[in-house]
mmCIF file of C-alpha atoms and ligand atoms in Angstrom:
data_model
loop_
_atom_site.group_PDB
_atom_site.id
_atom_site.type_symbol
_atom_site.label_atom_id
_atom_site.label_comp_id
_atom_site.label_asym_id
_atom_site.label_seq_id
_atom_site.Cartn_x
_atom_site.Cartn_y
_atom_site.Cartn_z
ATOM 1 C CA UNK F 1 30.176 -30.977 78.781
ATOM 2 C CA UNK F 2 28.698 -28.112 76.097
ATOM 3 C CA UNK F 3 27.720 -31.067 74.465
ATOM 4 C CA UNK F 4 25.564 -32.629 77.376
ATOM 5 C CA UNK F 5 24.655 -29.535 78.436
ATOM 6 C CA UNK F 6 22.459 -28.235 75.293
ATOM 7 C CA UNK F 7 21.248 -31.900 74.367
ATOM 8 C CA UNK F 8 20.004 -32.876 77.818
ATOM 9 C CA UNK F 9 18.731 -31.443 80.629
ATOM 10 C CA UNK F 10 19.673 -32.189 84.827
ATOM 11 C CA UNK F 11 17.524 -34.547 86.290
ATOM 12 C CA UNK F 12 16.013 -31.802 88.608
ATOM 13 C CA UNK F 13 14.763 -29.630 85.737
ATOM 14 C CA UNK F 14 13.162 -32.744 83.866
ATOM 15 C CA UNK F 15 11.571 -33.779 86.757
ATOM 16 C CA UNK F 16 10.072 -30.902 87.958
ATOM 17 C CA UNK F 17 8.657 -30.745 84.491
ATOM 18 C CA UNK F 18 7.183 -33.923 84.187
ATOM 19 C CA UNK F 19 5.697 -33.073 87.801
ATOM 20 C CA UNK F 20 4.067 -29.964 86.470
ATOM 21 C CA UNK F 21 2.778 -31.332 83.193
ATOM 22 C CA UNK F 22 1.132 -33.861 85.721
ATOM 23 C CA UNK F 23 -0.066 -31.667 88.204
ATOM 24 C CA UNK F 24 -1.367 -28.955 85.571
ATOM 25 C CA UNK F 25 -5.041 -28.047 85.708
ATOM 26 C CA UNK F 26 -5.167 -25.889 82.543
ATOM 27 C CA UNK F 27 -5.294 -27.797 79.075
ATOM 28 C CA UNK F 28 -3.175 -25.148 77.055
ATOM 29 C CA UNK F 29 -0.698 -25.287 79.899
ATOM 30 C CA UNK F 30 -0.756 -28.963 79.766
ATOM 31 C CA UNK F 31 -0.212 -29.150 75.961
ATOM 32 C CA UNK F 32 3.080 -26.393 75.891
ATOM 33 C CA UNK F 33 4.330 -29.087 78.627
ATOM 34 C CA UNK F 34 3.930 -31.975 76.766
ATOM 35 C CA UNK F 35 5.301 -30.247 73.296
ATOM 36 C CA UNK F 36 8.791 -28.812 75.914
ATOM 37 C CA UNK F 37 9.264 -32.656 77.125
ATOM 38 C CA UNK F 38 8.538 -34.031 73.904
ATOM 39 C CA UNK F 39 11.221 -32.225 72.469
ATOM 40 C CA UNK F 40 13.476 -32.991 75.233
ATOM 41 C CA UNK F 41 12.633 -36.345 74.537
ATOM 42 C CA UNK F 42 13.780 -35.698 70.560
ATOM 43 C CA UNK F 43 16.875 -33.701 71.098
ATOM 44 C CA UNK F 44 18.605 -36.251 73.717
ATOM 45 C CA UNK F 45 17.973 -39.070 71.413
ATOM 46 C CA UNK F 46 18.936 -36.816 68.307
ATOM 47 C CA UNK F 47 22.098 -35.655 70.256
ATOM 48 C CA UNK F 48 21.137 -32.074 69.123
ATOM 49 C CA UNK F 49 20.666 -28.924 71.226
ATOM 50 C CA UNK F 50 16.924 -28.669 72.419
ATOM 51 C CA UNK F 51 16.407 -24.828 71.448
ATOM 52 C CA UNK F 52 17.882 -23.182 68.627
ATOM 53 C CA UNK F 53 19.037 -20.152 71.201
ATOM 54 C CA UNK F 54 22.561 -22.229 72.152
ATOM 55 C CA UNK F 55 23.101 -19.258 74.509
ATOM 56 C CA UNK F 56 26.170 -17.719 75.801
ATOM 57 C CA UNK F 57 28.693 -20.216 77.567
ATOM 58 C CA UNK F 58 29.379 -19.197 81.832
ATOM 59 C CA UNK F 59 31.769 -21.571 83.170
ATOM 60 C CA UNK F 60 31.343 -21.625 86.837
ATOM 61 C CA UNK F 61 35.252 -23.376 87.770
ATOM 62 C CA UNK F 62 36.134 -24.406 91.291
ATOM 63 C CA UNK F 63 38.584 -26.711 93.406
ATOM 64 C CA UNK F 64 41.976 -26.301 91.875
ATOM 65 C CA UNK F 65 42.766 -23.923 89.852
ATOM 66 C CA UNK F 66 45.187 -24.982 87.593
ATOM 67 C CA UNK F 67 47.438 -22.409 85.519
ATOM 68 C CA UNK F 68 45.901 -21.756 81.206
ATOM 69 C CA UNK F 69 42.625 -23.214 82.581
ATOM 70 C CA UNK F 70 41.054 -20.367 80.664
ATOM 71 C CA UNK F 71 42.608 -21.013 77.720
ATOM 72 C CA UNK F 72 41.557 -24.401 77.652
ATOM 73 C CA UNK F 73 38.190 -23.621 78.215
ATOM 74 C CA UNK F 74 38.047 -21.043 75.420
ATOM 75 C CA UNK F 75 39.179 -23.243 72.814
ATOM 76 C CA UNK F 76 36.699 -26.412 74.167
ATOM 77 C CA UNK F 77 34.207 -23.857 73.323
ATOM 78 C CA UNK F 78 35.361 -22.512 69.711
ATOM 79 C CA UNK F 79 35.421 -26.894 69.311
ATOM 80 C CA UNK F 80 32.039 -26.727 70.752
ATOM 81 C CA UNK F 81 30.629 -24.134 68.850
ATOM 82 C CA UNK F 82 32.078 -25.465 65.482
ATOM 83 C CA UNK F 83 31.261 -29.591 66.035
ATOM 84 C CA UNK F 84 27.658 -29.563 67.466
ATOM 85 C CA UNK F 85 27.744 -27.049 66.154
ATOM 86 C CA UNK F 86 26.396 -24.372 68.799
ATOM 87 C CA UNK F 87 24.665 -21.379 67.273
ATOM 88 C CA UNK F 88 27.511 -18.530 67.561
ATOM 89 C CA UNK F 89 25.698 -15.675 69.885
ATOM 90 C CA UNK F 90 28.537 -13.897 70.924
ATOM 91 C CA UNK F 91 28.500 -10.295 69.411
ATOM 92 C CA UNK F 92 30.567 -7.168 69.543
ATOM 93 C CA UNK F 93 27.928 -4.990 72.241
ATOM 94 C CA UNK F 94 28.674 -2.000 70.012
ATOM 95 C CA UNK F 95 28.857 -2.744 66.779
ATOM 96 C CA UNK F 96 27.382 -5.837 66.401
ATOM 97 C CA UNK F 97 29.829 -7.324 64.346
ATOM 98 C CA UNK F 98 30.129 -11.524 65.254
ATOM 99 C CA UNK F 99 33.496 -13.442 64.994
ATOM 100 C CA UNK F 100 31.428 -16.742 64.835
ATOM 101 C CA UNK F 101 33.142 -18.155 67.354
ATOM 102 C CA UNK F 102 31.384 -17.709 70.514
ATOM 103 C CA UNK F 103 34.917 -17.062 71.502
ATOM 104 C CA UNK F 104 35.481 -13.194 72.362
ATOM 105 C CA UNK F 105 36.584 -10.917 74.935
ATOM 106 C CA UNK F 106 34.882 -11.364 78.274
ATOM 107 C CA UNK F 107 33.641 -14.408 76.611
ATOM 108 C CA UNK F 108 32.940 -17.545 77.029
ATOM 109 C CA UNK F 109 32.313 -15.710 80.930
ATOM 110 C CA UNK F 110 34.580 -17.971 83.410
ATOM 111 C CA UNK F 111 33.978 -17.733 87.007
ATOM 112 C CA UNK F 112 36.759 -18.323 89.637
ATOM 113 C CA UNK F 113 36.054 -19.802 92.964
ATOM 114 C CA UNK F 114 39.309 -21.452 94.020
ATOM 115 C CA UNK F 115 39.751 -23.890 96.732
ATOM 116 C CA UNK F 116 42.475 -26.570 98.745
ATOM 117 C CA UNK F 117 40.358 -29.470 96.537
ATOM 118 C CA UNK F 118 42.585 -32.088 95.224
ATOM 119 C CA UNK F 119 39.993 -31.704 91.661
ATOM 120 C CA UNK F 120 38.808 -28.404 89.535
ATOM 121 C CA UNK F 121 35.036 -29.029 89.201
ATOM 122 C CA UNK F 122 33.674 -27.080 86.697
ATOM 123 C CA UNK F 123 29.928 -26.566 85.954
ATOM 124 C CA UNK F 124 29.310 -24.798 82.272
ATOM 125 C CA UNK F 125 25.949 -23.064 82.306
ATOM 126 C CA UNK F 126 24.174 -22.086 78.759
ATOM 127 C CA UNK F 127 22.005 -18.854 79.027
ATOM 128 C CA UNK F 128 19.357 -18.202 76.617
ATOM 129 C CA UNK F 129 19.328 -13.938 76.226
ATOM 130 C CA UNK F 130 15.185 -14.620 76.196
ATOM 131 C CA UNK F 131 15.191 -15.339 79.973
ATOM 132 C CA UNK F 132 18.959 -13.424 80.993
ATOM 133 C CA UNK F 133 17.372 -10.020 79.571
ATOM 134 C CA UNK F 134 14.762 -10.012 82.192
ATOM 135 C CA UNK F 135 17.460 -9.583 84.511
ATOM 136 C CA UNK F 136 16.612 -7.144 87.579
ATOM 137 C CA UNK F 137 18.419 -5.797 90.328
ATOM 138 C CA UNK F 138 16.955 -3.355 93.136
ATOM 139 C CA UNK F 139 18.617 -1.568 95.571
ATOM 140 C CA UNK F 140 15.940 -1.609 98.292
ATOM 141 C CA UNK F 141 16.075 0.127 101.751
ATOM 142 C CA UNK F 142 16.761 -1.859 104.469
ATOM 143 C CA UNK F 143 13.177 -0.618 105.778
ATOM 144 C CA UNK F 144 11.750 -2.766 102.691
ATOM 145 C CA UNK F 145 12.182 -5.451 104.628
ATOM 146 C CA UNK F 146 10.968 -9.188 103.144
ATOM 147 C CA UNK F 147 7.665 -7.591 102.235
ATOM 148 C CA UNK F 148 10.139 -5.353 99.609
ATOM 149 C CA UNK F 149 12.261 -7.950 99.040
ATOM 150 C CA UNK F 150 9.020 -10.209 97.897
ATOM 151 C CA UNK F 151 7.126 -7.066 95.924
ATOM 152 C CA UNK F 152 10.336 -7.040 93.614
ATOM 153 C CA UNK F 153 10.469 -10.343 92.943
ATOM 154 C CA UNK F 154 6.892 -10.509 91.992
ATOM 155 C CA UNK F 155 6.977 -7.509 89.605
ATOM 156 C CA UNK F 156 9.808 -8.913 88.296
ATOM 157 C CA UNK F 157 8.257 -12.145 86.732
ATOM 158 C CA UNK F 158 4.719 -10.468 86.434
ATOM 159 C CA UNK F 159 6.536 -7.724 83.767
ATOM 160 C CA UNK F 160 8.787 -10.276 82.209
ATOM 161 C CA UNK F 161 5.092 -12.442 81.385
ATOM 162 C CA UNK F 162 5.807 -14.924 78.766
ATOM 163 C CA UNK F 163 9.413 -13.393 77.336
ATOM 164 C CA UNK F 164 11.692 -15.393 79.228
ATOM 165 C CA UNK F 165 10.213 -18.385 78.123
ATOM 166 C CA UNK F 166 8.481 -19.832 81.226
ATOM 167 C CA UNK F 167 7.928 -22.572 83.250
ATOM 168 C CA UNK F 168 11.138 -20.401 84.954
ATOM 169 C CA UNK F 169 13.508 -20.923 87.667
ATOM 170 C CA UNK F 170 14.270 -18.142 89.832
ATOM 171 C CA UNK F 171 17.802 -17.427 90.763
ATOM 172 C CA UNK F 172 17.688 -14.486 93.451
ATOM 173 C CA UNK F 173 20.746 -13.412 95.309
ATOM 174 C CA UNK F 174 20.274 -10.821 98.237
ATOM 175 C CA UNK F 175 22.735 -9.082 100.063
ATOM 176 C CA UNK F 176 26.351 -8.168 99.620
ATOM 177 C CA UNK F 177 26.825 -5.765 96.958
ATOM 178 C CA UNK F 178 25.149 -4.595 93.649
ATOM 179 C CA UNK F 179 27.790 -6.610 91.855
ATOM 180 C CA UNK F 180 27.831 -9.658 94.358
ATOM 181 C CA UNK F 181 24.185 -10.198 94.671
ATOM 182 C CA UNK F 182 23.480 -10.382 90.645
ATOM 183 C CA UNK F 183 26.508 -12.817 91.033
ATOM 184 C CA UNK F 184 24.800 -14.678 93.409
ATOM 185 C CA UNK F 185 21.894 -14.423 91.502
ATOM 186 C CA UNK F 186 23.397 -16.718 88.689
ATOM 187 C CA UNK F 187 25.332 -18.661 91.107
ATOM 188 C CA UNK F 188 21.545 -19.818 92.740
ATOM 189 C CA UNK F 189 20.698 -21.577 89.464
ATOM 190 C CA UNK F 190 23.327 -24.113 89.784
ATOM 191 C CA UNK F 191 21.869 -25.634 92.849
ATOM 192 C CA UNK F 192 19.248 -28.549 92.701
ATOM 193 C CA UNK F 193 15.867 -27.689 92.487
ATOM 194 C CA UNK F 194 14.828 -30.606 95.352
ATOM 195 C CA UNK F 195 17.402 -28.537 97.848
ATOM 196 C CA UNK F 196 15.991 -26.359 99.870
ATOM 197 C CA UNK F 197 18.729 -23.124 101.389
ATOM 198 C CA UNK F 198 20.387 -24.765 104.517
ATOM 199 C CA UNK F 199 19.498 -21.299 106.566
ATOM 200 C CA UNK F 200 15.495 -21.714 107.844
ATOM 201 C CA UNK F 201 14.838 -17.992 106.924
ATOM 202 C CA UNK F 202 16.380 -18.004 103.438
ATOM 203 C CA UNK F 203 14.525 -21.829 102.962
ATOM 204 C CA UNK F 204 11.030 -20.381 104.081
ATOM 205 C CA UNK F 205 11.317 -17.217 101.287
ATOM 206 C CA UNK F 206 12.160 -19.687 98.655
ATOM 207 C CA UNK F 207 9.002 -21.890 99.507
ATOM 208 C CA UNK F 208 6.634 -18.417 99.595
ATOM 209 C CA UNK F 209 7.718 -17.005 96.461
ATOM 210 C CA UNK F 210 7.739 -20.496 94.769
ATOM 211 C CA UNK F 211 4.135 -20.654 96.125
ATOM 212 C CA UNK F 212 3.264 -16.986 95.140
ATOM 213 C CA UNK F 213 4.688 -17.322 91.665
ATOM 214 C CA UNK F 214 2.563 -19.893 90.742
ATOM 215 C CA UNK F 215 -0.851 -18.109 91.359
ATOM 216 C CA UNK F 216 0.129 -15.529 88.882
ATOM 217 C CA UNK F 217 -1.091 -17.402 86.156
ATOM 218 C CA UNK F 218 1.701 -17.050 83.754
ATOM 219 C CA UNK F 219 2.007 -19.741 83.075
ATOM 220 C CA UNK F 220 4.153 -21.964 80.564
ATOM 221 C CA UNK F 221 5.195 -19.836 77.730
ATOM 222 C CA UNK F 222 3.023 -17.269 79.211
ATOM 223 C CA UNK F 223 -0.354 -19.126 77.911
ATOM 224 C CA UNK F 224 -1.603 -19.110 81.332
ATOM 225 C CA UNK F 225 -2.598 -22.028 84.236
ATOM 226 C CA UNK F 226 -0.678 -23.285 87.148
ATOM 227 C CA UNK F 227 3.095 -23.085 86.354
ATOM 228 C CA UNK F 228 5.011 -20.111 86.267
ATOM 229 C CA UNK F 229 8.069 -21.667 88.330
ATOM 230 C CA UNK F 230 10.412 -24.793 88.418
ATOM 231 C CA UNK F 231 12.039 -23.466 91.340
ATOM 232 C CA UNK F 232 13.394 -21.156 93.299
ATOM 233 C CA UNK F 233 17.018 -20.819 94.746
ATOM 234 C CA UNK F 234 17.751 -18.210 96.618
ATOM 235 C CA UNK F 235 21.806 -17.447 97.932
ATOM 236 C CA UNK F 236 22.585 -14.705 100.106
ATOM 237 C CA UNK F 237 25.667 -12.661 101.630
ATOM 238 C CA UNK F 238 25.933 -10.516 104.423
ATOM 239 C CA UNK F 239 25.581 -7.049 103.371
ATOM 240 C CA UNK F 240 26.028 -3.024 104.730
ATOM 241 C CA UNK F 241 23.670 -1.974 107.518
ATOM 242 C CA UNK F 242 22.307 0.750 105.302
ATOM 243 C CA UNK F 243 21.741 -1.204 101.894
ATOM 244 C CA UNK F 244 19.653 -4.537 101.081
ATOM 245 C CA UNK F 245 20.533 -5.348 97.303
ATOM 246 C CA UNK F 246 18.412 -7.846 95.543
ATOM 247 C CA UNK F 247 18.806 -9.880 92.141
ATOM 248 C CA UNK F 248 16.797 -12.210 90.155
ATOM 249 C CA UNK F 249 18.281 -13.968 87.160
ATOM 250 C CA UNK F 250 15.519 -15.730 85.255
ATOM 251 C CA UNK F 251 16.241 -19.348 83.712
ATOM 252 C CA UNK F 252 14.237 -20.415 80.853
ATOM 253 C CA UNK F 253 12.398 -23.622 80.950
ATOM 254 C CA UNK F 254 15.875 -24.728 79.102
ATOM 255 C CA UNK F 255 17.116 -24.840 82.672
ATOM 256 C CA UNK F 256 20.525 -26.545 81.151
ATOM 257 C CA UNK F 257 24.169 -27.235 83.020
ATOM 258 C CA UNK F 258 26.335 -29.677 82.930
ATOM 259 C CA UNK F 259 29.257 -30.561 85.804
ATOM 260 C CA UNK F 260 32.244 -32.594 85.795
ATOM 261 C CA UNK F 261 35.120 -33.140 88.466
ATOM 262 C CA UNK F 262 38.857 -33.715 86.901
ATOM 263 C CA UNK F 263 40.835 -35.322 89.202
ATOM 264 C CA UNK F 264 45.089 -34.871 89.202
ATOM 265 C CA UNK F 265 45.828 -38.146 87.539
ATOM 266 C CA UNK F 266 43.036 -37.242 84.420
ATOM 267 C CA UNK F 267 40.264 -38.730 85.758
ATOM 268 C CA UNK F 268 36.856 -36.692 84.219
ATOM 269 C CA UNK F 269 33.965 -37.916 86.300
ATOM 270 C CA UNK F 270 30.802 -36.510 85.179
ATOM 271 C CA UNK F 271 28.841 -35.570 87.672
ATOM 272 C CA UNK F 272 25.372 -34.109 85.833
ATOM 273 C CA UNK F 273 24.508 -37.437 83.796
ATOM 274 C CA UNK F 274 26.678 -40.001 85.635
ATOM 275 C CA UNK F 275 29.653 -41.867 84.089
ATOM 276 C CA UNK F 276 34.016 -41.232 84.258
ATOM 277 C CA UNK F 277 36.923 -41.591 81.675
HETATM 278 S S1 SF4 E 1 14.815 -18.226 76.741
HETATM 279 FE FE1 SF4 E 1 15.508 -20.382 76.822
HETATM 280 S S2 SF4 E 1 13.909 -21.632 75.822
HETATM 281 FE FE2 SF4 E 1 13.557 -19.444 75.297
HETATM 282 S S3 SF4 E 1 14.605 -19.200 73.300
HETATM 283 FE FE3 SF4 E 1 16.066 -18.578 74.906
HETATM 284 S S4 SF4 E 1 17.242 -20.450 75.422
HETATM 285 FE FE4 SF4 E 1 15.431 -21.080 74.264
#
């Protein structure tokens, strides 16, 4: 799955690139599309990872839950990191000093949503620091209202500009807690950029923003011209009647994951590119 994920990307991303590169008015904007899917193109049929920046590894793991999951997951990374090889990110945050495994404490970062599934499905998410450390969370007033909610957001991309290396995708999670909502945050990037949130409100505020982010002028790799955004997926949670928390977790053009379903009898189907063993 590490393998898929950093060689090739979801359908959705690559689509809505190809869209853009179409739709784009701006020549320079045009040409930094055209160089991103022609080296797509290269690193799927090289079976090498399309940006040097191999990430850190979050494992999103759900269905059943099955008991040294963890532990298997840690050491398909360390294989990961060594045979593709991936580049090894995954540093002390003090000291700096890196095991060159990718395989440390609190990481690879493994999140647990368990469920009465007769499969664990686990989706394995590789995020590039360039976009994750443009990373924002506010703590608005419920008084902000949407108008708050969408002046964040906005300030959030206009101030990150070119660093997170855009055309981006927006995950934004609002409500809950501080905690839950930058969870949700990352949790909004797993779901297809063609699907729209099921609740009207939460639908209509992804369409806006997605409109309103791509009259900035960003732009890809903040050149300038049309696109500034793939997407955005926005997941929320009821929250207190006195707070209204907001995240945004910024995905690179790189906009890579890979899923898979393992059934009881040791069935994999793959569920990202298509195909079982
Ligand atoms: S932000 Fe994404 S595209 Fe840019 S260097 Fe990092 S992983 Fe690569």
């Amino acid at each position: 799955m590490l393998k898929e994920a950093v060689t090739s990307l979801p359908e959705d991303v690559l689509s809505a690139l190809k869209k853009a590169e179409k739709n784009e008015r701006s020549e320079i904007a045009r040409t930094q599309l055209r160089t991103i899917l022609n080296n797509i193109d290269a690193a799927d049929s090289m079976a090498v990872p399309m940006c040097q920046d191999t990430g850190i590894h979050v494992f999103f793991v759900s269905g059943r839950i099955t008991p040294g999951i963890e532990d298997k997951i840690r050491a398909g990374t360390l294989r990961a990191t060594n045979e593709i090889p991936l580049r090894p990110n995954a540093v002390h945050p003090l000291t700096r000093e890196n095991p060159g495994t990718n395989v440390a404490e609190g990481l690879p970062y493994v999140v647990f949503h368990p469920s009465s599934a007769d499969y664990t499905e686990i989706t394995v998410m590789p995020k590039g620091a360039g976009s994750e450390n443009m990373t924002a969370l506010a703590m608005l007033t419920p008084s902000q209202g949407i108008k708050g909610i969408k002046k964040f957001i906005l300030d959030t991309v206009v101030n990150a500009a070119g660093k997170p290396c855009p055309p981006i995708i927006l995950g934004i999670g609002i409500g809950g807690t501080a905690d839950e909502a930058t969870a949700l945050s990352k949790k909004a990037l797993l779901r297809s950029l063609d699907q729209r949130n099921a609740d009207q409100s939460v639908a209509e505020l992804e369409s806006d923003l997605y409109e309103a982010l791509n009259m900035t002028g960003i732009g890809p790799m903040g050149l300038g011209g049309d696109t500034t955004t793939l997407g955005v997926n926005i997941e929320i949670a009821y929250c207190h009647t006195a707070s209204l928390p907001v995240a945004v977790n910024l995905q690179c053009w790189a906009g890579r994951r890979a899923t898979a379903r393992i059934y009881a009898d040791g069935t994999v189907e793959y569920l990202t590119r298509g195909g079982s063993e």
